[in-house]
PDB file of C-alpha atoms in Angstrom:
ATOM      1  CA  MET A   1     102.606  88.066  94.648  1.00 42.00           C
ATOM      2  CA  VAL A   2     103.987  91.429  95.823  1.00 38.00           C
ATOM      3  CA  ASN A   3     103.770  92.945  92.372  1.00 42.00           C
ATOM      4  CA  LYS A   4     100.274  91.556  91.858  1.00 40.00           C
ATOM      5  CA  ILE A   5      98.888  93.117  95.059  1.00 37.00           C
ATOM      6  CA  LEU A   6     100.595  96.436  94.477  1.00 38.00           C
ATOM      7  CA  SER A   7      99.234  96.451  90.946  1.00 39.00           C
ATOM      8  CA  GLU A   8      95.703  95.850  92.247  1.00 40.00           C
ATOM      9  CA  ASP A   9      96.037  98.710  94.739  1.00 41.00           C
ATOM     10  CA  LYS A  10      97.193 101.024  91.988  1.00 39.00           C
ATOM     11  CA  LYS A  11      94.093 100.217  89.922  1.00 38.00           C
ATOM     12  CA  ASP A  12      91.767 100.637  92.897  1.00 41.00           C
ATOM     13  CA  ASP A  13      92.785 104.060  94.134  1.00 40.00           C
ATOM     14  CA  GLY A  14      95.354 105.629  91.845  1.00 40.00           C
ATOM     15  CA  ILE A  15      97.966 105.633  94.642  1.00 41.00           C
ATOM     16  CA  LYS A  16     101.331 104.267  93.554  1.00 44.00           C
ATOM     17  CA  LEU A  17     102.659 102.058  96.335  1.00 44.00           C
ATOM     18  CA  THR A  18     106.288 101.039  96.354  1.00 49.00           C
ATOM     19  CA  LYS A  19     107.447  97.606  97.485  1.00 45.00           C
ATOM     20  CA  LYS A  20     108.822  99.239 100.620  1.00 50.00           C
ATOM     21  CA  ASP A  21     105.421 100.779 101.448  1.00 48.00           C
ATOM     22  CA  GLY A  22     103.580  97.570 100.769  1.00 44.00           C
ATOM     23  CA  ALA A  23     105.922  95.092 102.446  1.00 45.00           C
ATOM     24  CA  GLU A  24     104.335  95.299 105.864  1.00 48.00           C
ATOM     25  CA  ILE A  25     100.835  95.094 104.380  1.00 42.00           C
ATOM     26  CA  ILE A  26     101.573  91.880 102.559  1.00 37.00           C
ATOM     27  CA  LYS A  27     103.213  90.270 105.594  1.00 43.00           C
ATOM     28  CA  THR A  28     100.289  90.775 107.940  1.00 42.00           C
ATOM     29  CA  LEU A  29      97.166  91.415 105.908  1.00 40.00           C
ATOM     30  CA  ASP A  30      95.072  88.749 104.202  1.00 38.00           C
ATOM     31  CA  LYS A  31      93.022  90.815 101.766  1.00 41.00           C
ATOM     32  CA  SER A  32      90.312  88.153 101.654  1.00 35.00           C
ATOM     33  CA  GLU A  33      89.347  88.996 105.256  1.00 38.00           C
ATOM     34  CA  PRO A  34      88.045  92.265 106.792  1.00 39.00           C
ATOM     35  CA  LEU A  35      90.774  94.725 107.761  1.00 41.00           C
ATOM     36  CA  TYR A  36      89.354  95.180 111.264  1.00 36.00           C
ATOM     37  CA  LYS A  37      90.522  91.698 112.231  1.00 37.00           C
ATOM     38  CA  TYR A  38      94.134  92.840 112.365  1.00 35.00           C
ATOM     39  CA  ALA A  39      95.484  95.350 114.874  1.00 36.00           C
ATOM     40  CA  SER A  40      98.868  95.080 116.562  1.00 35.00           C
ATOM     41  CA  VAL A  41     101.979  97.235 116.827  1.00 35.00           C
ATOM     42  CA  GLU A  42     103.926  94.019 117.240  1.00 36.00           C
ATOM     43  CA  LYS A  43     102.548  92.809 113.860  1.00 35.00           C
ATOM     44  CA  GLU A  44     100.863  89.776 115.408  1.00 36.00           C
ATOM     45  CA  LYS A  45      97.320  88.916 114.337  1.00 34.00           C
ATOM     46  CA  VAL A  46      94.781  89.888 116.985  1.00 35.00           C
ATOM     47  CA  LYS A  47      91.042  89.649 116.371  1.00 39.00           C
ATOM     48  CA  VAL A  48      89.268  92.845 117.324  1.00 42.00           C
ATOM     49  CA  LYS A  49      86.139  94.622 116.196  1.00 50.00           C
ATOM     50  CA  LEU A  50      85.378  98.139 117.264  1.00 61.00           C
ATOM     51  CA  LYS A  51      82.232 100.174 116.864  1.00 79.00           C
ATOM     52  CA  LEU A  52      82.678 103.827 116.066  1.00 89.00           C
ATOM     53  CA  SER A  53      80.057 106.270 117.275  1.00 92.00           C
ATOM     54  CA  GLU A  54      78.486 108.621 114.754  1.00 94.00           C
ATOM     55  CA  GLU A  55      80.190 111.467 116.605  1.00 95.00           C
ATOM     56  CA  LYS A  56      83.637 109.939 116.060  1.00 94.00           C
ATOM     57  CA  ILE A  57      82.913 109.164 112.421  1.00 96.00           C
ATOM     58  CA  ASN A  58      81.873 112.769 111.829  1.00 96.00           C
ATOM     59  CA  LYS A  59      84.988 113.998 113.651  1.00 97.00           C
ATOM     60  CA  ILE A  60      87.210 111.923 111.369  1.00 98.00           C
ATOM     61  CA  LYS A  61      85.396 113.234 108.297  1.00 97.00           C
ATOM     62  CA  GLU A  62      85.832 116.804 109.538  1.00 98.00           C
ATOM     63  CA  ILE A  63      89.578 116.260 109.903  1.00 98.00           C
ATOM     64  CA  CYS A  64      89.759 114.895 106.365  1.00 98.00           C
ATOM     65  CA  LYS A  65      87.858 117.935 105.078  1.00 98.00           C
ATOM     66  CA  LEU A  66      90.373 120.244 106.778  1.00 98.00           C
ATOM     67  CA  PHE A  67      92.889 118.813 104.317  1.00 98.00           C
ATOM     68  CA  ASP A  68      90.434 118.912 101.379  1.00 98.00           C
ATOM     69  CA  ASN A  69      90.151 115.103 101.385  1.00 98.00           C
ATOM     70  CA  GLU A  70      93.500 114.995  99.587  1.00 97.00           C
ATOM     71  CA  ALA A  71      95.197 111.598  99.492  1.00 97.00           C
ATOM     72  CA  GLY A  72      98.556 113.380  99.533  1.00 96.00           C
ATOM     73  CA  GLU A  73      97.721 114.732 102.997  1.00 97.00           C
ATOM     74  CA  LEU A  74      97.254 111.252 104.482  1.00 98.00           C
ATOM     75  CA  ILE A  75     100.092 111.518 107.004  1.00 96.00           C
ATOM     76  CA  ASN A  76      98.855 114.894 108.269  1.00 97.00           C
ATOM     77  CA  ILE A  77      95.327 113.507 108.532  1.00 98.00           C
ATOM     78  CA  LEU A  78      96.568 110.487 110.481  1.00 97.00           C
ATOM     79  CA  HIS A  79      98.532 112.735 112.850  1.00 94.00           C
ATOM     80  CA  GLN A  80      95.505 114.944 113.464  1.00 96.00           C
ATOM     81  CA  THR A  81      93.165 111.986 113.898  1.00 96.00           C
ATOM     82  CA  GLN A  82      95.461 110.234 116.359  1.00 91.00           C
ATOM     83  CA  HIS A  83      95.855 113.476 118.306  1.00 87.00           C
ATOM     84  CA  SER A  84      92.066 113.718 118.518  1.00 90.00           C
ATOM     85  CA  LEU A  85      91.138 110.068 119.172  1.00 90.00           C
ATOM     86  CA  GLY A  86      94.322 108.768 120.774  1.00 85.00           C
ATOM     87  CA  TYR A  87      94.948 105.912 118.352  1.00 90.00           C
ATOM     88  CA  LEU A  88      94.157 104.602 114.857  1.00 95.00           C
ATOM     89  CA  PRO A  89      92.215 101.325 114.958  1.00 93.00           C
ATOM     90  CA  ALA A  90      91.275  99.632 111.697  1.00 94.00           C
ATOM     91  CA  GLU A  91      87.749 101.051 111.579  1.00 95.00           C
ATOM     92  CA  VAL A  92      89.129 104.587 111.853  1.00 97.00           C
ATOM     93  CA  GLN A  93      91.466 103.795 108.973  1.00 97.00           C
ATOM     94  CA  GLU A  94      88.527 102.604 106.884  1.00 97.00           C
ATOM     95  CA  VAL A  95      86.661 105.890 107.401  1.00 97.00           C
ATOM     96  CA  ILE A  96      89.766 107.818 106.331  1.00 98.00           C
ATOM     97  CA  ALA A  97      90.301 105.562 103.309  1.00 98.00           C
ATOM     98  CA  HIS A  98      86.712 106.118 102.172  1.00 97.00           C
ATOM     99  CA  ALA A  99      86.954 109.891 102.632  1.00 98.00           C
ATOM    100  CA  LEU A 100      90.205 110.089 100.647  1.00 98.00           C
ATOM    101  CA  ASN A 101      89.100 107.560  98.025  1.00 97.00           C
ATOM    102  CA  VAL A 102      92.089 105.292  98.624  1.00 97.00           C
ATOM    103  CA  SER A 103      92.232 101.639  99.636  1.00 97.00           C
ATOM    104  CA  SER A 104      92.163 100.612 103.299  1.00 96.00           C
ATOM    105  CA  ALA A 105      95.324  98.625 102.610  1.00 97.00           C
ATOM    106  CA  HIS A 106      97.151 101.802 101.610  1.00 97.00           C
ATOM    107  CA  VAL A 107      96.161 103.588 104.829  1.00 98.00           C
ATOM    108  CA  TYR A 108      97.104 100.506 106.851  1.00 96.00           C
ATOM    109  CA  GLY A 109     100.506 100.408 105.165  1.00 95.00           C
ATOM    110  CA  VAL A 110     101.277 103.995 106.190  1.00 95.00           C
ATOM    111  CA  VAL A 111     100.048 103.475 109.774  1.00 93.00           C
ATOM    112  CA  THR A 112     102.210 100.383 110.269  1.00 89.00           C
ATOM    113  CA  PHE A 113     105.257 101.873 108.529  1.00 88.00           C
ATOM    114  CA  TYR A 114     105.681 104.838 110.909  1.00 83.00           C
ATOM    115  CA  SER A 115     106.429 104.023 114.554  1.00 72.00           C
ATOM    116  CA  TYR A 116     104.646 107.173 115.758  1.00 78.00           C
ATOM    117  CA  PHE A 117     101.235 105.811 114.803  1.00 87.00           C
ATOM    118  CA  THR A 118      99.520 103.259 117.017  1.00 86.00           C
ATOM    119  CA  MET A 119      96.556 100.948 116.485  1.00 89.00           C
ATOM    120  CA  ILE A 120      96.019 100.315 120.185  1.00 83.00           C
ATOM    121  CA  PRO A 121      94.909 102.817 122.857  1.00 85.00           C
ATOM    122  CA  LYS A 122      97.727 104.727 124.512  1.00 85.00           C
ATOM    123  CA  GLY A 123      97.873 105.441 128.211  1.00 90.00           C
ATOM    124  CA  ARG A 124      97.031 108.833 129.645  1.00 90.00           C
ATOM    125  CA  PHE A 125     100.773 109.513 129.738  1.00 94.00           C
ATOM    126  CA  PRO A 126     102.425 107.831 126.717  1.00 92.00           C
ATOM    127  CA  ILE A 127     106.118 107.166 127.325  1.00 95.00           C
ATOM    128  CA  SER A 128     108.443 107.017 124.319  1.00 94.00           C
ATOM    129  CA  VAL A 129     112.089 106.010 124.687  1.00 96.00           C
ATOM    130  CA  CYS A 130     114.363 107.137 121.872  1.00 95.00           C
ATOM    131  CA  THR A 131     116.413 104.243 120.512  1.00 94.00           C
ATOM    132  CA  GLY A 132     118.222 106.182 117.798  1.00 93.00           C
ATOM    133  CA  THR A 133     121.966 105.645 117.442  1.00 95.00           C
ATOM    134  CA  ALA A 134     123.082 108.377 119.869  1.00 96.00           C
ATOM    135  CA  CYS A 135     120.585 107.331 122.544  1.00 97.00           C
ATOM    136  CA  TYR A 136     121.249 103.632 122.049  1.00 96.00           C
ATOM    137  CA  VAL A 137     125.010 103.893 122.550  1.00 97.00           C
ATOM    138  CA  ARG A 138     124.431 105.950 125.698  1.00 97.00           C
ATOM    139  CA  GLY A 139     122.242 103.362 127.369  1.00 98.00           C
ATOM    140  CA  ALA A 140     118.694 103.791 126.035  1.00 97.00           C
ATOM    141  CA  GLU A 141     118.119 100.038 126.115  1.00 97.00           C
ATOM    142  CA  LYS A 142     118.804  99.906 129.863  1.00 98.00           C
ATOM    143  CA  VAL A 143     116.450 102.845 130.399  1.00 98.00           C
ATOM    144  CA  LEU A 144     113.756 101.068 128.398  1.00 98.00           C
ATOM    145  CA  ASP A 145     114.257  97.871 130.405  1.00 98.00           C
ATOM    146  CA  GLU A 146     113.828  99.828 133.635  1.00 98.00           C
ATOM    147  CA  PHE A 147     110.543 101.333 132.427  1.00 98.00           C
ATOM    148  CA  LYS A 148     109.367  97.822 131.543  1.00 97.00           C
ATOM    149  CA  ARG A 149     110.347  96.546 134.977  1.00 98.00           C
ATOM    150  CA  GLN A 150     108.734  99.356 136.949  1.00 97.00           C
ATOM    151  CA  LEU A 151     105.520  99.424 134.916  1.00 97.00           C
ATOM    152  CA  GLY A 152     105.249  95.672 134.470  1.00 96.00           C
ATOM    153  CA  ILE A 153     104.518  96.036 130.761  1.00 96.00           C
ATOM    154  CA  ASN A 154     106.288  95.424 127.464  1.00 94.00           C
ATOM    155  CA  MET A 155     106.683  97.544 124.347  1.00 90.00           C
ATOM    156  CA  GLY A 156     103.363  98.563 122.838  1.00 85.00           C
ATOM    157  CA  GLU A 157     101.407  97.832 126.020  1.00 89.00           C
ATOM    158  CA  THR A 158      99.467  99.997 128.472  1.00 90.00           C
ATOM    159  CA  SER A 159      99.597  99.748 132.267  1.00 92.00           C
ATOM    160  CA  VAL A 160      96.612  98.173 134.045  1.00 90.00           C
ATOM    161  CA  ASP A 161      95.495 101.523 135.472  1.00 90.00           C
ATOM    162  CA  GLY A 162      95.559 103.070 131.988  1.00 89.00           C
ATOM    163  CA  LYS A 163      98.025 105.765 133.011  1.00 94.00           C
ATOM    164  CA  PHE A 164     101.139 104.759 131.094  1.00 95.00           C
ATOM    165  CA  SER A 165     101.886 103.178 127.737  1.00 93.00           C
ATOM    166  CA  LEU A 166     105.362 102.356 126.459  1.00 94.00           C
ATOM    167  CA  SER A 167     106.856 102.682 122.996  1.00 90.00           C
ATOM    168  CA  CYS A 168     110.112 103.478 121.189  1.00 90.00           C
ATOM    169  CA  LEU A 169     111.058 106.250 118.789  1.00 87.00           C
ATOM    170  CA  ARG A 170     113.938 106.079 116.337  1.00 84.00           C
ATOM    171  CA  CYS A 171     115.060 109.678 116.824  1.00 86.00           C
ATOM    172  CA  VAL A 172     113.578 112.841 118.310  1.00 85.00           C
ATOM    173  CA  GLY A 173     116.270 115.204 117.057  1.00 88.00           C
ATOM    174  CA  ALA A 174     117.771 115.875 120.482  1.00 92.00           C
ATOM    175  CA  CYS A 175     120.887 113.727 120.222  1.00 94.00           C
ATOM    176  CA  GLY A 176     122.883 116.075 122.458  1.00 96.00           C
ATOM    177  CA  LEU A 177     120.582 115.127 125.349  1.00 97.00           C
ATOM    178  CA  ALA A 178     120.846 111.363 124.809  1.00 97.00           C
ATOM    179  CA  PRO A 179     119.390 109.172 126.085  1.00 98.00           C
ATOM    180  CA  VAL A 180     116.061 110.930 125.616  1.00 97.00           C
ATOM    181  CA  VAL A 181     112.617 109.995 126.938  1.00 97.00           C
ATOM    182  CA  LEU A 182     109.319 111.665 126.021  1.00 96.00           C
ATOM    183  CA  VAL A 183     106.276 111.583 128.287  1.00 96.00           C
ATOM    184  CA  GLY A 184     103.551 112.996 126.103  1.00 90.00           C
ATOM    185  CA  GLU A 185     105.241 116.080 124.644  1.00 87.00           C
ATOM    186  CA  LYS A 186     107.593 116.690 127.599  1.00 94.00           C
ATOM    187  CA  VAL A 187     111.231 115.861 126.868  1.00 96.00           C
ATOM    188  CA  TYR A 188     113.563 114.347 129.469  1.00 98.00           C
ATOM    189  CA  GLY A 189     117.262 114.346 128.603  1.00 98.00           C
ATOM    190  CA  ARG A 190     120.234 112.320 129.824  1.00 98.00           C
ATOM    191  CA  VAL A 191     117.930 109.807 131.497  1.00 98.00           C
ATOM    192  CA  SER A 192     119.560 106.969 133.417  1.00 98.00           C
ATOM    193  CA  PRO A 193     117.885 103.809 134.740  1.00 98.00           C
ATOM    194  CA  ASP A 194     118.122 105.342 138.231  1.00 98.00           C
ATOM    195  CA  GLY A 195     116.094 108.330 137.035  1.00 98.00           C
ATOM    196  CA  VAL A 196     113.140 106.308 135.744  1.00 98.00           C
ATOM    197  CA  LYS A 197     111.359 106.107 139.112  1.00 97.00           C
ATOM    198  CA  ALA A 198     111.440 109.894 139.561  1.00 97.00           C
ATOM    199  CA  ILE A 199     109.893 110.397 136.116  1.00 98.00           C
ATOM    200  CA  LEU A 200     107.065 107.967 136.853  1.00 97.00           C
ATOM    201  CA  ASP A 201     106.465 109.388 140.331  1.00 96.00           C
ATOM    202  CA  ALA A 202     105.873 112.836 138.827  1.00 95.00           C
ATOM    203  CA  TYR A 203     102.780 111.502 137.036  1.00 94.00           C
ATOM    204  CA  LYS A 204     101.388 108.970 139.486  1.00 85.00           C
ATOM    205  CA  GLU A 205      99.513 111.553 141.541  1.00 82.00           C
ATOM    206  CA  VAL A 206      98.251 113.532 138.549  1.00 78.00           C
TER     207      VAL A 206
END
């Protein structure tokens, strides 16, 4: 089944998917149904349907043109699109796939493979806790649990007021500061569970 689907993708768009790239697609995506029905960072099936405005569609197309509509620039295009729109729902992926002349399944596979990309809206201040080896052994899990407790949300969720969302990163390249937390692009090093409240308080009045 895996080889069959990957073979079909190769014929459709000329992109050579490996089994590793396609594994997550095959687990969660029924190709007989529209792609927009599936959107979850936790890889659970959730029915959603979004409507993109013409302005957003044109913005996505402009981003693709910046990279000459090259399929090899997909990751850069996804980064730029997420930076502009905040997240990458299935309908956004379909616009990108059409512009690059690749299958929606291929774009979906890349989005779900990298933890940086999200298919759900992030909060105004996205919080990312590094769970790489150095951070993990120095207590990142306890820091993450404290963020969950104080915000009342789980991984991949956004607070009710829309201010904070919570996610994990595998490594941010600052192992000497472990455990590391990012709020947007601001880096906090050597964070302890006791320091979580102070971090959140700094953004609550913003």
